[in-house]
Every structure is written in structure tokens, then in C-alpha cells.
């Protein structure tokens, strides 16, 4: 009897000790772009689910690098662009397939959801669903540089030292289209693709005298344009919308050859430990009112159906000014990047950066 009592006392003590230790808060580790997870949205998510969100700010190249280094570990949800999933997944296996039964499909604009599913499918499995979309093109102070309508215009002599760009693939491909080439059509022919990007790289190198500075983060570019040091730049449309809210002379301008369109996705890292929290976040932020909060923060529009009705009037007006129907019809959407092409592009861009 004494032994039984001892066991009971021991069990009670164990239960009391367990109860005295506070439960560890559940956490979602999110690898995403700047402004895609504003604090107000994180707070609402925590209030609704009890889940904390740990945000790491990144970009496409950095996401690939981080996940490649860990074999897809360290994060529960990532947000690569749809065209940056096929190649890295084929080469490195850094993502796991999505369970579409856990996604509330009715929250999404069907065309964008279907496009992302199609462009991230490998062997019949889907690796990404749509979140935000937008374009790359030109941000122009139209009062100071009214004639800039093409990537080639950034290189006009009168704009020496007054333009900016980011030495990444959107600038390279944007210049290729401006030169009359179609790099997307050459994705399946590496020799032809190399010739196209070499030509575009040479044009970017010839334009270096016009570049005040190459921007890396949006804050760099915003400050240069606000100060008047830069009058035009290669940039995302969201940068133009943000500046337009401050100065109506500045806005995004789709290049004459067409803006380059992207869709950023939700994707599950291969060794993520909290898929359940990831799916909860996806369904939460795709609710129209919540999605509109992210749109107002990021400046890019959402694949959330009906979210545009909740977006700030200024942002909606800037979008309508930059994207009349004929401009939208000319958007060149980034297709999935085949394995090996980004390495080729990187070498060309490194050569541009190293040149005098």
C-alpha cells in the first residue's frame, strides 16, 4: 500500500510540475519579402490562432541560398516568385509539395491561383500557390524625365549620373526585351539564350555612366528618387506607387516593350517543421480585409479575391493610372526558370558589375 501511495504522490508531483511550466508558444518561421508580413497582420494572426510569427526578410536569390545551405530546413514557409521554384527544386530539392486540400481555394482569384499551380508543378505535384503579384519596369519622375518610356531611354546622355537600377535578372531581361529580343522564348535553347543575355549585358555595361548607384534595397532607391538625385530607375511597380502617394509627378511606367510580370507564392521548405501553422497563415492572410492590409504595406496587389475593394484609394488610383487595360494586356509574365539559366545570368551580371 505504501508503494502505491508513493507512486500516486509521485504522479501528482509530476503533473503539478508539468502544469507549472508554461506551454511553449507555437511559432511560424516565415522567409519572406520586406513588407509582406506587417506587424498589424502578425498581431491579428496571433490573436486569432495563438501562433507567433518569426519573420526573416529575404529575396529570391537569398531564399534559394538559405534553403540550399540547409537542405530546406530552418523555415516553415517561404515566398519565392513562381518562376524561381522549378529550377531550384529540380537542382536542390529545397521544397515539399503543397497539400491543396488545406488551402481555401475560394479566397483566391482563380486565374492567379491556376497560373501559380501550373508554373510550380513538377511531376504532377504543386509546389506553390499565389500570394502577391506585380511587375518590374520603370519608375520615373515624369516632370524631370518625361521622355523615358523604355530601358534604352535610361541610357540617354542627358541622364548621365541620374538613373538607377538593380543588377539582377529583371534589369537584364528588361534590357533584352528593349533590344527587340524575346529571352523567354529562348529558355529551351541555352546557346540562343546566352547570346541574348550577352547582348543585354553589353547594353547594361554601356549604360553604367548614367547610373548614379545600383540599388539593392527599396529604401536605397526611395531615398535617391525623393532627393532628386535619381529621376528614373528600373524598379518594381510598388516603388512607383509608394512614391506617387508622396509626389504625383512620380509613378511606375510600363516599358514600351511591356512590363515583366511576377507572382510571389507561398511554398513549403522541404524540412519545415510546422506545416499546419503555414497553412493557417496562408488562409488567414488571403482573407480580403487582411490581404488589403498587406497590399497597403507592400504596394503590390494580391491574389486574394475581393481584396482590391479594401485597398487605400490612393494606391488604387496609382495602379489604375499605371495599368490601363492595354498595358496589362502587354505584360510579359515570367515563366518558370529552367535549371542552369540563373547561373548563366549571374555570370553576365557579374561581368557588368566588374566593368569600368
XYZ file of C-alpha atoms in Angstrom:
356
model
C 0.000 0.000 0.000
C 2.865 2.324 0.875
C 4.369 1.698 -2.604
C 1.039 2.515 -4.285
C 0.742 5.732 -2.287
C 4.290 6.619 -3.254
C 3.503 6.109 -6.924
C 0.358 8.265 -6.664
C 2.264 11.032 -4.854
C 4.973 10.876 -7.493
C 2.457 11.118 -10.326
C 0.707 14.071 -8.701
C 4.012 15.846 -8.217
C 4.903 15.239 -11.867
C 1.567 16.645 -13.044
C 1.970 19.701 -10.816
C 5.478 20.341 -12.104
C 4.302 19.993 -15.708
C 1.440 22.405 -15.087
C 3.830 24.883 -13.510
C 5.930 25.062 -16.710
C 4.248 27.373 -19.227
C 3.487 25.823 -22.607
C 5.955 26.874 -25.289
C 4.279 29.206 -27.790
C 3.830 27.777 -31.278
C 5.873 29.632 -33.910
C 5.710 30.003 -37.681
C 9.133 30.708 -39.197
C 8.432 32.819 -42.287
C 11.004 33.563 -45.009
C 9.535 36.435 -46.984
C 9.961 39.792 -48.675
C 10.005 43.150 -46.915
C 6.517 44.483 -46.056
C 4.792 41.135 -46.792
C 4.156 40.446 -43.106
C 3.326 43.781 -41.416
C 3.208 43.845 -37.627
C -0.524 44.617 -37.586
C -1.239 41.426 -39.546
C 1.085 39.348 -37.353
C -0.762 40.610 -34.272
C -4.162 39.761 -35.731
C -2.894 36.281 -36.637
C -1.542 35.742 -33.111
C -4.862 36.889 -31.622
C -6.790 34.530 -33.891
C -4.564 31.442 -33.637
C -2.149 31.870 -30.730
C 0.743 31.337 -33.152
C 3.783 33.639 -33.137
C 5.389 34.603 -36.459
C 9.153 34.883 -36.743
C 9.936 36.863 -39.905
C 13.180 36.720 -41.894
C 13.351 39.286 -44.716
C 14.756 37.900 -47.946
C 14.610 37.928 -51.753
C 14.592 35.245 -54.430
C 18.335 34.719 -54.599
C 18.725 34.745 -50.818
C 15.831 32.299 -50.300
C 17.469 29.823 -52.651
C 20.828 30.297 -50.923
C 19.440 29.885 -47.396
C 17.342 26.828 -48.188
C 20.035 25.235 -50.309
C 22.518 25.588 -47.432
C 20.187 23.750 -45.036
C 18.529 21.324 -47.422
C 15.229 23.128 -46.885
C 15.457 23.416 -43.088
C 15.144 26.413 -40.778
C 11.822 27.795 -42.056
C 8.201 26.650 -42.205
C 7.017 28.854 -45.072
C 8.843 30.704 -47.855
C 7.682 33.135 -50.529
C 9.681 32.682 -53.751
C 8.398 34.009 -57.051
C 6.615 31.369 -59.104
C 9.384 31.315 -61.715
C 12.034 30.558 -59.068
C 10.682 27.217 -57.894
C 11.131 24.796 -60.806
C 14.901 25.198 -61.237
C 15.922 25.256 -57.552
C 13.571 22.393 -56.718
C 14.894 20.304 -59.612
C 18.508 21.039 -58.664
C 18.392 21.076 -54.871
C 15.072 19.627 -53.606
C 14.503 22.516 -51.196
C 10.669 22.426 -51.172
C 7.930 19.906 -50.456
C 4.621 19.576 -52.374
C 1.609 21.572 -51.189
C -1.464 19.796 -49.812
C -4.070 21.739 -51.776
C -6.879 20.281 -49.655
C -5.619 22.524 -46.837
C -5.866 25.689 -48.953
C -9.180 27.575 -49.043
C -9.295 27.967 -52.836
C -12.354 30.236 -52.737
C -10.214 33.013 -51.237
C -8.086 33.252 -54.403
C -8.559 34.913 -57.787
C -8.951 31.706 -59.842
C -6.733 32.780 -62.757
C -3.802 33.652 -60.491
C -4.201 30.524 -58.386
C -4.285 28.369 -61.523
C -1.287 30.165 -63.057
C 0.860 29.611 -59.975
C -0.200 25.978 -59.670
C 0.665 25.374 -63.325
C 4.046 27.115 -63.170
C 5.162 25.415 -59.943
C 4.072 21.873 -60.837
C 6.687 19.148 -61.021
C 5.710 15.564 -61.823
C 2.066 16.386 -61.157
C 2.730 17.887 -57.719
C 2.179 21.590 -56.950
C 4.909 23.425 -55.032
C 3.463 26.938 -54.762
C 0.227 28.932 -54.563
C -0.181 32.610 -55.472
C 0.097 35.456 -52.968
C 1.066 38.879 -54.363
C 1.623 39.906 -57.956
C 3.157 42.862 -59.709
C 5.578 43.944 -62.392
C 9.079 45.210 -62.989
C 9.662 48.165 -65.253
C 10.463 51.854 -64.792
C 9.820 54.363 -62.034
C 10.002 57.856 -63.492
C 9.720 61.430 -62.297
C 7.695 62.479 -65.330
C 8.295 66.171 -64.698
C 12.088 65.758 -64.849
C 12.306 62.902 -67.366
C 9.128 62.970 -69.484
C 10.648 61.077 -72.428
C 11.709 57.916 -70.578
C 9.495 55.106 -71.803
C 11.998 52.280 -72.389
C 15.011 50.663 -70.751
C 17.080 52.121 -73.588
C 15.942 55.614 -72.583
C 17.715 55.190 -69.245
C 20.941 55.288 -71.234
C 20.352 58.649 -72.962
C 23.274 61.041 -72.488
C 21.137 63.730 -70.850
C 20.529 61.398 -67.903
C 24.186 60.733 -67.104
C 24.523 60.050 -63.377
C 20.765 60.427 -62.817
C 19.350 56.886 -63.143
C 19.460 53.737 -61.053
C 18.841 50.030 -61.466
C 19.360 46.781 -59.609
C 21.870 44.401 -61.174
C 19.569 41.385 -61.117
C 17.731 39.415 -63.780
C 14.761 41.848 -64.202
C 17.148 44.549 -65.446
C 18.952 42.088 -67.705
C 15.753 40.687 -69.207
C 14.065 44.084 -69.391
C 17.006 45.348 -71.453
C 16.829 42.247 -73.672
C 13.174 42.946 -74.498
C 14.013 46.632 -75.130
C 16.592 45.468 -77.684
C 13.884 43.542 -79.549
C 14.784 40.111 -78.205
C 12.481 37.576 -76.513
C 14.525 35.842 -73.813
C 11.552 33.841 -72.547
C 11.118 32.207 -75.953
C 14.762 31.108 -75.789
C 14.524 29.356 -72.417
C 14.754 25.964 -74.129
C 17.833 26.869 -76.192
C 20.784 27.671 -73.947
C 23.069 28.813 -76.753
C 20.475 31.264 -78.058
C 19.686 32.415 -74.518
C 23.375 33.044 -73.849
C 23.626 35.206 -76.974
C 20.571 37.248 -75.909
C 21.761 37.913 -72.362
C 25.292 38.701 -73.569
C 23.778 41.366 -75.834
C 21.659 42.738 -72.971
C 24.647 42.655 -70.607
C 26.719 44.679 -73.078
C 23.942 47.293 -73.222
C 23.808 47.489 -69.413
C 27.584 47.866 -69.281
C 27.452 50.685 -71.843
C 24.856 52.395 -69.643
C 26.985 52.428 -66.476
C 27.963 56.092 -66.817
C 24.307 57.007 -66.395
C 23.910 55.037 -63.159
C 24.127 57.158 -60.022
C 24.184 53.970 -57.946
C 22.910 50.428 -58.227
C 20.180 49.899 -55.667
C 19.911 46.760 -53.593
C 17.044 47.526 -51.193
C 13.934 49.579 -51.854
C 14.891 52.131 -49.194
C 18.057 52.962 -51.156
C 16.060 53.693 -54.269
C 13.281 55.572 -52.500
C 15.798 57.927 -50.918
C 17.595 58.609 -54.201
C 14.365 59.460 -56.025
C 12.926 61.506 -53.162
C 16.090 63.605 -53.020
C 16.021 64.245 -56.779
C 19.416 62.589 -57.312
C 17.719 59.973 -59.499
C 14.975 60.856 -61.975
C 14.299 57.377 -63.385
C 15.078 53.808 -62.421
C 14.482 50.176 -63.169
C 12.225 49.104 -60.311
C 9.115 47.317 -59.109
C 5.720 48.933 -59.658
C 5.182 49.020 -55.879
C 8.053 51.515 -55.566
C 6.331 53.783 -58.071
C 3.003 53.525 -56.254
C 4.627 54.377 -52.933
C 6.328 57.464 -54.374
C 3.188 58.504 -56.246
C 1.392 58.818 -52.915
C 4.002 61.441 -51.950
C 4.536 63.131 -55.322
C 2.027 62.783 -58.191
C 4.793 63.526 -60.747
C 6.366 60.140 -59.954
C 4.825 56.808 -60.838
C 5.515 53.435 -62.371
C 5.826 53.439 -66.163
C 5.476 50.174 -68.055
C 8.285 49.986 -70.646
C 7.272 50.254 -74.290
C 8.232 46.585 -74.783
C 5.982 45.570 -71.886
C 6.393 45.249 -68.124
C 7.738 41.970 -66.695
C 5.074 40.295 -64.573
C 5.685 38.180 -61.492
C 3.653 36.256 -58.930
C 5.140 35.672 -55.480
C 3.959 32.447 -53.903
C 3.643 30.521 -50.698
C 5.916 27.454 -50.704
C 6.783 24.890 -48.041
C 10.502 24.313 -47.341
C 11.416 20.647 -47.564
C 12.318 20.274 -43.889
C 9.872 22.759 -42.357
C 8.505 21.561 -39.018
C 5.174 23.380 -38.814
C 3.142 22.856 -41.983
C -0.077 23.275 -40.025
C 0.847 26.822 -38.990
C 1.928 27.567 -42.559
C -1.481 26.604 -43.954
C -3.203 28.623 -41.235
C -1.151 31.693 -42.183
C -1.930 31.266 -45.886
C -5.673 31.025 -45.341
C -5.611 33.875 -42.827
C -3.729 36.399 -44.978
C -5.784 35.606 -48.086
C -8.958 36.903 -46.418
C -9.820 40.093 -48.378
C -9.576 42.561 -45.477
C -6.298 41.091 -44.231
C -4.920 40.830 -47.770
C -5.660 44.542 -48.308
C -3.538 45.388 -45.236
C -0.613 43.589 -46.859
C -1.259 45.311 -50.201
C -1.168 48.709 -48.499
C 2.093 47.717 -46.787
C 3.855 46.146 -49.782
C 2.351 48.204 -52.602
C 1.781 45.075 -54.704
C -1.640 43.641 -55.413
C -2.951 40.387 -54.007
C -4.276 37.161 -55.446
C -6.970 37.413 -52.759
C -10.381 37.691 -54.407
C -12.099 40.956 -53.474
C -9.126 42.448 -51.619
C -8.883 45.398 -54.046
C -12.132 46.760 -52.592
C -10.384 47.325 -49.250
C -7.145 48.858 -50.604
C -6.440 52.553 -49.940
C -7.927 54.864 -52.619
C -4.534 56.472 -53.378
C -2.904 53.135 -54.147
C -5.851 52.022 -56.248
C -5.692 55.288 -58.250
C -1.920 54.943 -58.846
C -2.446 51.394 -60.101
C -5.219 52.434 -62.482
C -3.053 55.241 -63.870
C -0.079 52.935 -64.483
C -2.052 49.956 -65.768
C -4.805 50.774 -68.249
C -6.151 47.616 -69.966
C -3.811 47.873 -72.969
C -0.756 47.912 -70.659
C -1.988 44.927 -68.674
C -2.509 43.027 -71.931
C 1.172 43.585 -72.808
C 2.621 42.261 -69.519
C 5.233 39.566 -70.118
C 4.783 37.082 -67.279
C 7.933 35.388 -66.020
C 7.765 31.686 -66.916
C 9.403 29.076 -64.711
C 13.188 29.347 -64.966
C 14.808 26.114 -66.217
C 17.747 24.769 -64.257
C 21.064 26.380 -65.163
C 19.815 29.675 -66.602
C 20.258 31.712 -63.422
C 23.918 30.711 -63.240
C 24.368 31.950 -66.816
C 22.665 35.242 -65.968
C 24.742 35.636 -62.821
C 27.990 35.446 -64.793
C 26.804 38.125 -67.228
C 25.703 40.416 -64.395
C 28.987 39.872 -62.549
C 30.809 40.986 -65.690
C 28.663 44.140 -65.851
C 29.352 44.904 -62.185
C 33.087 44.386 -62.596
C 33.412 46.586 -65.697
C 34.571 50.188 -65.582
